[in-house]
CSV table of C-alpha atoms and ligand atoms in Angstrom, one decimal:
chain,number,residue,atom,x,y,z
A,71,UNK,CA,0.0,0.0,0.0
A,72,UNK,CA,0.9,3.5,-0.1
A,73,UNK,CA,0.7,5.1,3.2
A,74,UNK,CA,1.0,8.7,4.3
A,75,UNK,CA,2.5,10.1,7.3
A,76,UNK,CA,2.4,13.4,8.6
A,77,UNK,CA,5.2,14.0,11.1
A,78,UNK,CA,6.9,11.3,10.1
A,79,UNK,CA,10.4,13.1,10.6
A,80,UNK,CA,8.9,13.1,14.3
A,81,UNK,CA,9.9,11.3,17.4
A,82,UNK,CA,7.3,8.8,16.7
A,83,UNK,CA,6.3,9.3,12.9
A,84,UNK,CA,10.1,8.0,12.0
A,85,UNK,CA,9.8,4.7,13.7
A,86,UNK,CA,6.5,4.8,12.0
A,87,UNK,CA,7.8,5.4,8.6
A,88,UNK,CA,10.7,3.1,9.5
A,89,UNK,CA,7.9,0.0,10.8
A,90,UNK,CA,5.8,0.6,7.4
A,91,UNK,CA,8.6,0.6,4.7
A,92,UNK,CA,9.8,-2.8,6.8
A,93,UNK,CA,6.2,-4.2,6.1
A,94,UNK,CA,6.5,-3.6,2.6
A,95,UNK,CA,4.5,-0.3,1.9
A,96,UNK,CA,5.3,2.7,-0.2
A,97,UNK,CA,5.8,5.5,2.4
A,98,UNK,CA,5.2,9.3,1.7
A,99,UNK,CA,6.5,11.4,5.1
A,100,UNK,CA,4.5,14.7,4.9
A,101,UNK,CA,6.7,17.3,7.4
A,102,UNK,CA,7.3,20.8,8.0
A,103,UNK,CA,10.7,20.4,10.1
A,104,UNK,CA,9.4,22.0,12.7
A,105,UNK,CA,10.7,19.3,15.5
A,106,UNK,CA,10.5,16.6,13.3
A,107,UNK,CA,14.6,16.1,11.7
A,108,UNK,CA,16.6,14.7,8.9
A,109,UNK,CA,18.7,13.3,11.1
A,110,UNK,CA,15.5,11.1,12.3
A,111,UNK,CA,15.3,9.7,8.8
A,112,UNK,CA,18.3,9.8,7.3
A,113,UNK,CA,18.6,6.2,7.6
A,114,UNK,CA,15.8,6.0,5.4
A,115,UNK,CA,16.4,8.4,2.3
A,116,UNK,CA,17.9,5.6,0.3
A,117,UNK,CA,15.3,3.1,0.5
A,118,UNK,CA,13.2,4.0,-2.8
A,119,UNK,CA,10.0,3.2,-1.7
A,120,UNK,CA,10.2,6.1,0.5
A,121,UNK,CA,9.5,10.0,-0.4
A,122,UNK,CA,9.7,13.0,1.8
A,123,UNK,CA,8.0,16.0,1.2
A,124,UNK,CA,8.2,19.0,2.8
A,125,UNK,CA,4.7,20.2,3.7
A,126,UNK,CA,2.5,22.2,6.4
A,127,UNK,CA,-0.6,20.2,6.8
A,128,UNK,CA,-2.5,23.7,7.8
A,129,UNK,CA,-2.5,24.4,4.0
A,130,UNK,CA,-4.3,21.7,1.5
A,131,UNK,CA,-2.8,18.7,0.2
A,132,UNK,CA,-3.0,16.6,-2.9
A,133,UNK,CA,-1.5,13.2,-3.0
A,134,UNK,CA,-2.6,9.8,-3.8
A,135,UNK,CA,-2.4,7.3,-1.3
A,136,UNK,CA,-4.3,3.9,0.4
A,137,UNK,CA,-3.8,4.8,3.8
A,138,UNK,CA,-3.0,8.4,6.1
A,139,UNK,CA,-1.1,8.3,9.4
A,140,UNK,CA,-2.1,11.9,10.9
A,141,UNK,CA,0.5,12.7,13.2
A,142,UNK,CA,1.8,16.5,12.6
A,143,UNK,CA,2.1,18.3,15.5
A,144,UNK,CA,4.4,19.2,18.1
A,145,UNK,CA,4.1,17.2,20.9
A,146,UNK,CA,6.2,18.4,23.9
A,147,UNK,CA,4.6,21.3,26.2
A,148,UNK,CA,7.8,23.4,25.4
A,149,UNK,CA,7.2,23.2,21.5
A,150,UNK,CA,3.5,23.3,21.3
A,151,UNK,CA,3.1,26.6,23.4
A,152,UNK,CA,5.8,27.9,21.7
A,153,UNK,CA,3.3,29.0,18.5
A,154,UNK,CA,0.2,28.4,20.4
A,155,UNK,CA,-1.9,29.6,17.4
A,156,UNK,CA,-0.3,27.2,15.1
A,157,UNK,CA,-0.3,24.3,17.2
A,158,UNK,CA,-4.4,25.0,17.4
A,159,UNK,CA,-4.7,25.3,13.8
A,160,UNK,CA,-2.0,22.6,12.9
A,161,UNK,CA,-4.7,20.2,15.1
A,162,UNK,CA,-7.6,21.5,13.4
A,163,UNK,CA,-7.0,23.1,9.8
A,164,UNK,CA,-4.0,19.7,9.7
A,165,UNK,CA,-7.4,17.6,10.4
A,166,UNK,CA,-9.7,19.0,8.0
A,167,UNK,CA,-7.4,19.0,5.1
A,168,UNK,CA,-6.2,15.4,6.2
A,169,UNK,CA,-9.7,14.4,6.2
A,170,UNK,CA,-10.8,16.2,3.3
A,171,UNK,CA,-8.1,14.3,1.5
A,172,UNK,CA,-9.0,10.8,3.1
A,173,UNK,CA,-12.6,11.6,1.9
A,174,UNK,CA,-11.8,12.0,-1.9
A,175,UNK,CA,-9.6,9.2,-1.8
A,176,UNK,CA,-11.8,6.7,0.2
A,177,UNK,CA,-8.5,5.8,2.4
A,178,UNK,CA,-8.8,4.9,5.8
A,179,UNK,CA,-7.1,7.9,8.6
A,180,UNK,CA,-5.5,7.4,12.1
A,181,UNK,CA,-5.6,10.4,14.3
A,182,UNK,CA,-2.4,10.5,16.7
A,183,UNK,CA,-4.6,11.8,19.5
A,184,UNK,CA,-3.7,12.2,23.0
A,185,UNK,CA,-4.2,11.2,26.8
A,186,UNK,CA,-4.3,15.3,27.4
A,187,UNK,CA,-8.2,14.7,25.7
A,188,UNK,CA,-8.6,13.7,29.7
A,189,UNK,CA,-7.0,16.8,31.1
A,190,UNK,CA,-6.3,16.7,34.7
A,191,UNK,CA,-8.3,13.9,34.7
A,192,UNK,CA,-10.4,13.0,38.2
A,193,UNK,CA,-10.6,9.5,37.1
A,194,UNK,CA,-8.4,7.0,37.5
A,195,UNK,CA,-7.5,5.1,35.7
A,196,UNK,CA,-8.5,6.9,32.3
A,197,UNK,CA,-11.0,5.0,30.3
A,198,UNK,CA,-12.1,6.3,27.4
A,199,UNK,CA,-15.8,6.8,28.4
A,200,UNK,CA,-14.1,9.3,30.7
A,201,UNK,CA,-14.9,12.9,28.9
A,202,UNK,CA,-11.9,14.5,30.9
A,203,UNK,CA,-11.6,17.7,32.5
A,204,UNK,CA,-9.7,20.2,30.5
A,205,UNK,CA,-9.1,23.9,31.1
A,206,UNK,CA,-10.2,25.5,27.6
A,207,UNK,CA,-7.8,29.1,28.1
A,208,UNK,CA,-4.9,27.6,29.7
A,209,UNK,CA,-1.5,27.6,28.4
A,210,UNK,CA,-1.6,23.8,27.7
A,211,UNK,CA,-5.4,24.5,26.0
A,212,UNK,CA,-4.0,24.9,22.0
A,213,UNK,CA,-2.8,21.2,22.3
A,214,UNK,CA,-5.8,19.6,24.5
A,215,UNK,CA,-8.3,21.4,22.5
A,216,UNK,CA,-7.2,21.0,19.6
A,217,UNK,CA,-6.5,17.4,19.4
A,218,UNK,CA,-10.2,17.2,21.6
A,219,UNK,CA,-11.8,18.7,18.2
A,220,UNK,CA,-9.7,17.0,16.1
A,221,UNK,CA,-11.5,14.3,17.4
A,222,UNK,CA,-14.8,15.5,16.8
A,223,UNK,CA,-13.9,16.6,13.1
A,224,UNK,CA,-12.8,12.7,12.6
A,225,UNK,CA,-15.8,11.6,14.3
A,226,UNK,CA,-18.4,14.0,12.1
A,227,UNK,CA,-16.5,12.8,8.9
A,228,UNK,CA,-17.2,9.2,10.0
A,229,UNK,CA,-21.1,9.8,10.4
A,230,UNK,CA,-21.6,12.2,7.7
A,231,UNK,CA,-19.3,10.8,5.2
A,232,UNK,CA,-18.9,7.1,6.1
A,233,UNK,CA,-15.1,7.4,6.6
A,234,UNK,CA,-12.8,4.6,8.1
A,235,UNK,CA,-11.2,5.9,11.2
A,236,UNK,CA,-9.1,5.2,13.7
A,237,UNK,CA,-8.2,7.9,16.9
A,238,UNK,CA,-5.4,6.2,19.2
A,239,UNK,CA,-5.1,8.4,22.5
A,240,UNK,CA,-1.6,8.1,23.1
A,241,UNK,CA,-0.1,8.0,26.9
A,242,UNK,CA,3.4,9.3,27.4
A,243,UNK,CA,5.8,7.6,25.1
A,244,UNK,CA,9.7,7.6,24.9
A,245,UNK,CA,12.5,6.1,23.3
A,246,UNK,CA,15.7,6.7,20.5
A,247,UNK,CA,14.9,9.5,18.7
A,248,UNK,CA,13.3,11.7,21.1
A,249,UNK,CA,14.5,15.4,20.9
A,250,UNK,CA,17.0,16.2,23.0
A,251,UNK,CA,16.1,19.5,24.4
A,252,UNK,CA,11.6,18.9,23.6
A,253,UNK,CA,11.5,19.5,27.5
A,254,UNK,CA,9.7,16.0,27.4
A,255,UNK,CA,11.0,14.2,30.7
A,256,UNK,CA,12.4,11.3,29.5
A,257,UNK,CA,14.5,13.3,27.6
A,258,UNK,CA,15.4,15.9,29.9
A,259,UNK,CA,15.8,13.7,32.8
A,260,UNK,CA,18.3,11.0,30.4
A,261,UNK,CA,20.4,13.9,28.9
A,262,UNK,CA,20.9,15.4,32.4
A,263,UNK,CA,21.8,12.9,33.9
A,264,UNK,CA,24.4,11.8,31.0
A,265,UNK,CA,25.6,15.1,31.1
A,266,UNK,CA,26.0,15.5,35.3
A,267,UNK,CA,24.3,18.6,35.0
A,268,UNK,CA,21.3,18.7,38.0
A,269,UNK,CA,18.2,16.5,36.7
A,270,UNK,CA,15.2,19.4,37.3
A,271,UNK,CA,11.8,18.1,39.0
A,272,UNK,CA,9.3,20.3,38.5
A,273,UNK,CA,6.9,20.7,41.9
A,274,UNK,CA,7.5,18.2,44.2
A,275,UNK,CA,7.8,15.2,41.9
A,276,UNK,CA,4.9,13.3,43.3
A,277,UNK,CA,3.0,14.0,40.1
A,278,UNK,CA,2.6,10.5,38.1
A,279,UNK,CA,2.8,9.5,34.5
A,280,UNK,CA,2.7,6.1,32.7
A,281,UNK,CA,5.4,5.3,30.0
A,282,UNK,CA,5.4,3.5,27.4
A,283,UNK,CA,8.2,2.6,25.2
A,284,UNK,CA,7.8,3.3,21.5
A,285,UNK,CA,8.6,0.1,20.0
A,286,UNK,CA,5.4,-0.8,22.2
A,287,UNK,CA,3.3,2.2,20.7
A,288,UNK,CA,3.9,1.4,16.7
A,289,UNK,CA,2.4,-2.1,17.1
A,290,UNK,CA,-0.6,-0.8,18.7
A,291,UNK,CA,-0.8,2.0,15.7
A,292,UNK,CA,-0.3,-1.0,13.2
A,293,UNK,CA,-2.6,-3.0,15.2
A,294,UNK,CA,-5.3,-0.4,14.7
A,295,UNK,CA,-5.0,0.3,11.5
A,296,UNK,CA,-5.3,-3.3,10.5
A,297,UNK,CA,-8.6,-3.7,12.8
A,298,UNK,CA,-12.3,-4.0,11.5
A,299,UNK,CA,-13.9,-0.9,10.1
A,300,UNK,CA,-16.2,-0.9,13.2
A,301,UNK,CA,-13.2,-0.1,15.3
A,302,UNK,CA,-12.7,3.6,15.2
A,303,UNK,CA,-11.5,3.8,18.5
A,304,UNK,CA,-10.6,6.1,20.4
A,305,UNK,CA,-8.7,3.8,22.0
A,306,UNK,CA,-5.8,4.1,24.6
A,307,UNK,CA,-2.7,3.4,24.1
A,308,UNK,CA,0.0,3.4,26.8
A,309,UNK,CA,1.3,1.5,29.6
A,310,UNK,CA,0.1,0.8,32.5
A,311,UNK,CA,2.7,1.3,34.4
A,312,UNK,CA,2.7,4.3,36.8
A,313,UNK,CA,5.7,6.0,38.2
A,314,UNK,CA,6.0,9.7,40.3
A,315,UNK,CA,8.6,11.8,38.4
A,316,UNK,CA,10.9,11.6,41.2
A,317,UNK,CA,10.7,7.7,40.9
A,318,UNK,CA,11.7,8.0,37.3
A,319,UNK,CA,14.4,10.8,38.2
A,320,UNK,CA,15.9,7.9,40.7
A,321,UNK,CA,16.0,5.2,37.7
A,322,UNK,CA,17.5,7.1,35.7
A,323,UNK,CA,20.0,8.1,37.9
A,324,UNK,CA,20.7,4.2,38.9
A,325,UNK,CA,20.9,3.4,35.2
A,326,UNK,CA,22.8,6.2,34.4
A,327,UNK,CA,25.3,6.0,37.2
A,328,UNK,CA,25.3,9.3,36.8
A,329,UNK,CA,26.3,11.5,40.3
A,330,UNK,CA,23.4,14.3,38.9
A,331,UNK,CA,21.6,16.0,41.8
A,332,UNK,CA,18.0,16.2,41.7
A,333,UNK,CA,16.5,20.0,41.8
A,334,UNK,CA,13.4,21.2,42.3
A,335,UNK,CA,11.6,24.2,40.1
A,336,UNK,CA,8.6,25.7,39.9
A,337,UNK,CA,5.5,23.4,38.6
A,338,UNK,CA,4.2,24.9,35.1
A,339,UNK,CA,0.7,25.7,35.3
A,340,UNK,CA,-2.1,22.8,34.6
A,341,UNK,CA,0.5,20.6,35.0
A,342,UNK,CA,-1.6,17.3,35.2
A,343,UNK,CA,-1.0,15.1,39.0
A,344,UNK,CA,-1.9,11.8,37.6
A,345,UNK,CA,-2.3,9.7,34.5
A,346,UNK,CA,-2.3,6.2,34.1
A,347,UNK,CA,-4.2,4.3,30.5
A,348,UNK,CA,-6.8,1.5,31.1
A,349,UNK,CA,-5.9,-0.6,28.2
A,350,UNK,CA,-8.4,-3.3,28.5
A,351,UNK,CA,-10.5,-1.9,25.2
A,352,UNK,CA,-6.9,-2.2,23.6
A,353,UNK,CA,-6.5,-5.7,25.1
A,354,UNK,CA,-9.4,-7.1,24.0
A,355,UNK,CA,-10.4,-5.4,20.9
A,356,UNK,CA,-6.5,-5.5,19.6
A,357,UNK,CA,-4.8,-7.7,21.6
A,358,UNK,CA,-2.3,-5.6,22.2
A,359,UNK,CA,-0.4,-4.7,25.3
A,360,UNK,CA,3.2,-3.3,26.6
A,361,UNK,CA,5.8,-5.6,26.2
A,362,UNK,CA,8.8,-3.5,27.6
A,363,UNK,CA,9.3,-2.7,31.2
A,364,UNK,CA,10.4,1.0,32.2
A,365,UNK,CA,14.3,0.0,32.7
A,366,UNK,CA,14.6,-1.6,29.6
A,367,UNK,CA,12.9,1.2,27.2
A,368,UNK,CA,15.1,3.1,29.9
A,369,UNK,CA,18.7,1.6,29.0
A,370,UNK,CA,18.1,1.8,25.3
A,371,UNK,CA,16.9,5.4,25.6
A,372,UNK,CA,20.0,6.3,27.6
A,373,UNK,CA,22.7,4.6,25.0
A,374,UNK,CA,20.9,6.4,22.1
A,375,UNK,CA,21.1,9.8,23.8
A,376,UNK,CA,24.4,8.5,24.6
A,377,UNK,CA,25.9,8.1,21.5
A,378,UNK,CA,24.3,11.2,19.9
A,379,UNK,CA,25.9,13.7,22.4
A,380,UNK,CA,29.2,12.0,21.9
A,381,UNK,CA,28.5,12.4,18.1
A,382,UNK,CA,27.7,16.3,19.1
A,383,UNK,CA,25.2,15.8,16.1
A,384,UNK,CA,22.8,17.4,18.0
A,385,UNK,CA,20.4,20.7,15.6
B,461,NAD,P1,7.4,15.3,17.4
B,461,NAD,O1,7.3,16.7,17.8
B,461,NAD,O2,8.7,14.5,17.5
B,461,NAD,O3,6.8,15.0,16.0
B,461,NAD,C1,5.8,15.8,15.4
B,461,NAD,C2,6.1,16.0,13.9
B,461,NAD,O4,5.1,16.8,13.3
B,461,NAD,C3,7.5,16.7,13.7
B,461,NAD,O5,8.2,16.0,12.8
B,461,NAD,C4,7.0,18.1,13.2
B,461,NAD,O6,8.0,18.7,12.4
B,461,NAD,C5,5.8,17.8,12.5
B,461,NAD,N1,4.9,18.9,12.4
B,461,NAD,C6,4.4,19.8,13.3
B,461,NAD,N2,3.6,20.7,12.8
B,461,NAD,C7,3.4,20.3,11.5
B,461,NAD,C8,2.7,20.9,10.4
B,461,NAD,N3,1.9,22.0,10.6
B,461,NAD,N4,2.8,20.3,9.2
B,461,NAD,C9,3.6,19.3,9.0
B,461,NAD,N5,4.3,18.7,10.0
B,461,NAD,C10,4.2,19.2,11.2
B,461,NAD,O7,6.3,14.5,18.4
B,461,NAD,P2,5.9,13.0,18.5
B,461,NAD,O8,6.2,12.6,19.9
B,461,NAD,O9,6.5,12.2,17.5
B,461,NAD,O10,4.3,13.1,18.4
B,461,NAD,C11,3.7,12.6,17.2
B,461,NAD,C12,2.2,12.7,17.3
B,461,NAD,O11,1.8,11.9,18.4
B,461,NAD,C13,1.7,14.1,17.6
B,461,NAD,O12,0.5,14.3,17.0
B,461,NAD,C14,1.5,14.1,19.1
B,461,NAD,O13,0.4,15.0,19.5
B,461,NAD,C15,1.0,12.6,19.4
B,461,NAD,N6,1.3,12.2,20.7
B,461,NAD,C16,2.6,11.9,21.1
B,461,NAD,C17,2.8,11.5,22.4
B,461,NAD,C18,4.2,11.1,23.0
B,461,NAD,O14,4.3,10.8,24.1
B,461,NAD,N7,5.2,11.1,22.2
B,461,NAD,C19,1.7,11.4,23.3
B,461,NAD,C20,0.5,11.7,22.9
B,461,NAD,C21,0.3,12.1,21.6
B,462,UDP,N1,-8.4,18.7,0.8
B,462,UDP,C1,-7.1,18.4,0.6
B,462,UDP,N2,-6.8,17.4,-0.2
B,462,UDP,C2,-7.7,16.7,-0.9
B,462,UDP,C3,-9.1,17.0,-0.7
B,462,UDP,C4,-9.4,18.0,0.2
B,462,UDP,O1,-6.2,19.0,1.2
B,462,UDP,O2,-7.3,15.8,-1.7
B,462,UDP,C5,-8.7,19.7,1.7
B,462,UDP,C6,-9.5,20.9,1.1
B,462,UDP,O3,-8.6,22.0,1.1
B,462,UDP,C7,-10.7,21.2,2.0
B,462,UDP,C8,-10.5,20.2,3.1
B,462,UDP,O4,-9.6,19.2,2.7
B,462,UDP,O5,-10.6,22.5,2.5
B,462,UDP,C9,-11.8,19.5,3.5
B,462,UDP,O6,-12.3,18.8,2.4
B,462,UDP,P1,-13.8,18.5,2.2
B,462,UDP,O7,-14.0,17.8,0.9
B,462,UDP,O8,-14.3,17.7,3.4
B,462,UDP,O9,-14.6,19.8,2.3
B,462,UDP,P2,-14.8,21.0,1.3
B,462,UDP,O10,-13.8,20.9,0.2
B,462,UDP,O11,-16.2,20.7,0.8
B,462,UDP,O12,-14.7,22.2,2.1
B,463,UDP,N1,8.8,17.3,34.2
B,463,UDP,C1,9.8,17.5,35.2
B,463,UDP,N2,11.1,17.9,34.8
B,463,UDP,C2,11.4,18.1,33.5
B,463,UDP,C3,10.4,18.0,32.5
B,463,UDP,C4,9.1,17.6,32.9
B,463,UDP,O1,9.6,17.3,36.4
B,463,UDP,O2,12.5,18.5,33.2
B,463,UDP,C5,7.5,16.9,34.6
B,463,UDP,C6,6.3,17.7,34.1
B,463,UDP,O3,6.1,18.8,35.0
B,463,UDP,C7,5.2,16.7,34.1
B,463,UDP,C8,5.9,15.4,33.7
B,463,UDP,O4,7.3,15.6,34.1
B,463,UDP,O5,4.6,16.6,35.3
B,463,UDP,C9,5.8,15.0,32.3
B,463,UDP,O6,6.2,16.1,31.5
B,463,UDP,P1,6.3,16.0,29.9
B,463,UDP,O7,6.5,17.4,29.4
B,463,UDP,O8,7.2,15.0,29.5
B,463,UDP,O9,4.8,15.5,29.4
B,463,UDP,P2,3.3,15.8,29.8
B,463,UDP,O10,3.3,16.8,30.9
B,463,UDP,O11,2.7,16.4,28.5
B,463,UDP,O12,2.7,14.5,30.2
């Protein structure tokens, strides 16, 4: 098939492109550049089934392809507030061209959404019945709300115009590839620590988050996609797996054996205090679950981030 990705010179969208071309598909990687990298699919530029095009998914597109991955958009709270405007229309204007183009082509469409759709969520576990609890002018509202009508755009496309979707609420993720200074706390916390410098805990570090390693996250995507045309999801994906942030500053410090202090700064506002996926739709509708604890993802994070501060390749 020929499969689309937007922000597939991403964190995730490269491992996506990377999974697709391995399967045997023809893989078009739609990106602006604004976090995404070459260096995140360099690897791939001389495999000739796949084509980069440099492309903001606010404006229209015309391509044909079988299949569209819809992942453009900054992820990390650093980035996204950044150009707060764009992030909102890159989640709603990206959608509406993404679908539009889904809907002349007849090709099924998976939404990269997100486990901020919850909020600060006052359930917990999140299922996805939960409607979450968002704040709708906060600093971290142009991501939440945007990828919340995202969702309703795929949704309305899907009863007005029959379309196939697919919405995956993705729960932190980590892993190789990962930018080095998103702010994300894998990230931060791993390139501190490497580095000695002090590994910064934002509030007291009792907040929680559930990580999931992103070998773990493509198979669900893949998983998805393949399902029935009934499944549209949304559907959590993450791992259940719940850790404070100081409990993952500790980790990383073990596996480092880095002699990093931990700090402590100011917590940024909205800041969620807990999140944790229920995954049993996934489970049972997929079969899918997390295969790889926290200090594994964890060791192969750190030797990636390793090796590309040695390399001093870093843009
Ligand atoms: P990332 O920032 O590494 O990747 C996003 C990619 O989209 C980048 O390559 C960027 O250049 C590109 N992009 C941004 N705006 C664009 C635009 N207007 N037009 C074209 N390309 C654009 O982030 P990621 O972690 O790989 O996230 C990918 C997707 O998954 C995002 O939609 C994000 O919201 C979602 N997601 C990620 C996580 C996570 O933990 N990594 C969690 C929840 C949801
Ligand atoms: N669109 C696109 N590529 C296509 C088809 C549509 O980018 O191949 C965009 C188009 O710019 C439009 C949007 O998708 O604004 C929504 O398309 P749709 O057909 O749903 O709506 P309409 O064109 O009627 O506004
Ligand atoms: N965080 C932290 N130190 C950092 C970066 C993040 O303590 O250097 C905290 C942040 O306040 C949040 C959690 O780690 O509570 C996860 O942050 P991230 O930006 O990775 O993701 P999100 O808040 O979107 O889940």
């Amino acid at each position: 098939m020929r499969v689309l990705v937007t922000g597939g010179a991403g964190f995730l969208g490269s491992h996506l492109c990377e999974r697709l071309l391995n399967e045997g598909h023809d893989v078009l990687c739609v990106d602006n550049f604004f976090t995404g990298s070459k260096r995140n699919i360099a690897h791939l530029m001389n495999n000739p089934y796949f084509e980069v095009m440099r492309h903001d998914v606010t404006f229209p597109l015309y391509v044909e392809v079988d299949q569209i991955y819809n992942l453009a958009c900054p992820a990390s709270p650093v980035h996204y507030q950044h150009d707060p405007v764009q992030t909102t229309k890159t989640s709603v204007h990206g959608a509406i061209n993404m679908l539009g183009l889904a809907k002349r082509l007849k090709a099924r469409i998976f939404q990269a959404s997100t486990s901020e759709v919850y909020g600060d969520p006052e359930v917990h576990p999140q299922p996805e019945s939960y409607w979450g609890k968002v704040n709708p002018i906060g600093i971290r509202s142009c991501y939440d709300e945007g990828k919340r009508c995202a969702e309703t755009l795929f949704f309305d496309y899907y009863r007005q115009h029959n379309l196939s979707i697919k919405i995956a609420r993705i729960f932190n993720t980590y892993g190789p590839r990962m930018h080095p200074n998103d702010g994300r706390v894998v990230s931060n916390f791993v390139v501190q620590a490497l580095k000695g410098e002090d590994i910064t805990i934002y509030g007291e570090g009792l907040q929680t988050r559930s990580f999931c390693y992103v070998d773990d996250l493509i198979e669900g995507f893949l998983r998805l996609m393949k399902s029935e045309k009934e499944i549209t999801g949304p559907i959590n994906l993450g791992n259940p797996g719940e850790f404070t942030i100081r409990e993952l500053a500790e980790r990383v410090i073990g596996l480092t054996g880095s002699k990093s202090n931990l700090v402590f700064r100011a917590l940024p506002q909205d800041d969620p205090k807990q999140r944790q996926p229920d995954i049993k739709i996934a489970r049972e509708t997929l079969g899918w679950e997390p295969l790889i604890a926290l200090d594994e993802g964890l060791n192969k994070t750190i030797r990636y981030f390793d090796e590309l501060l040695s390399s001093s390749n870093v843009d």
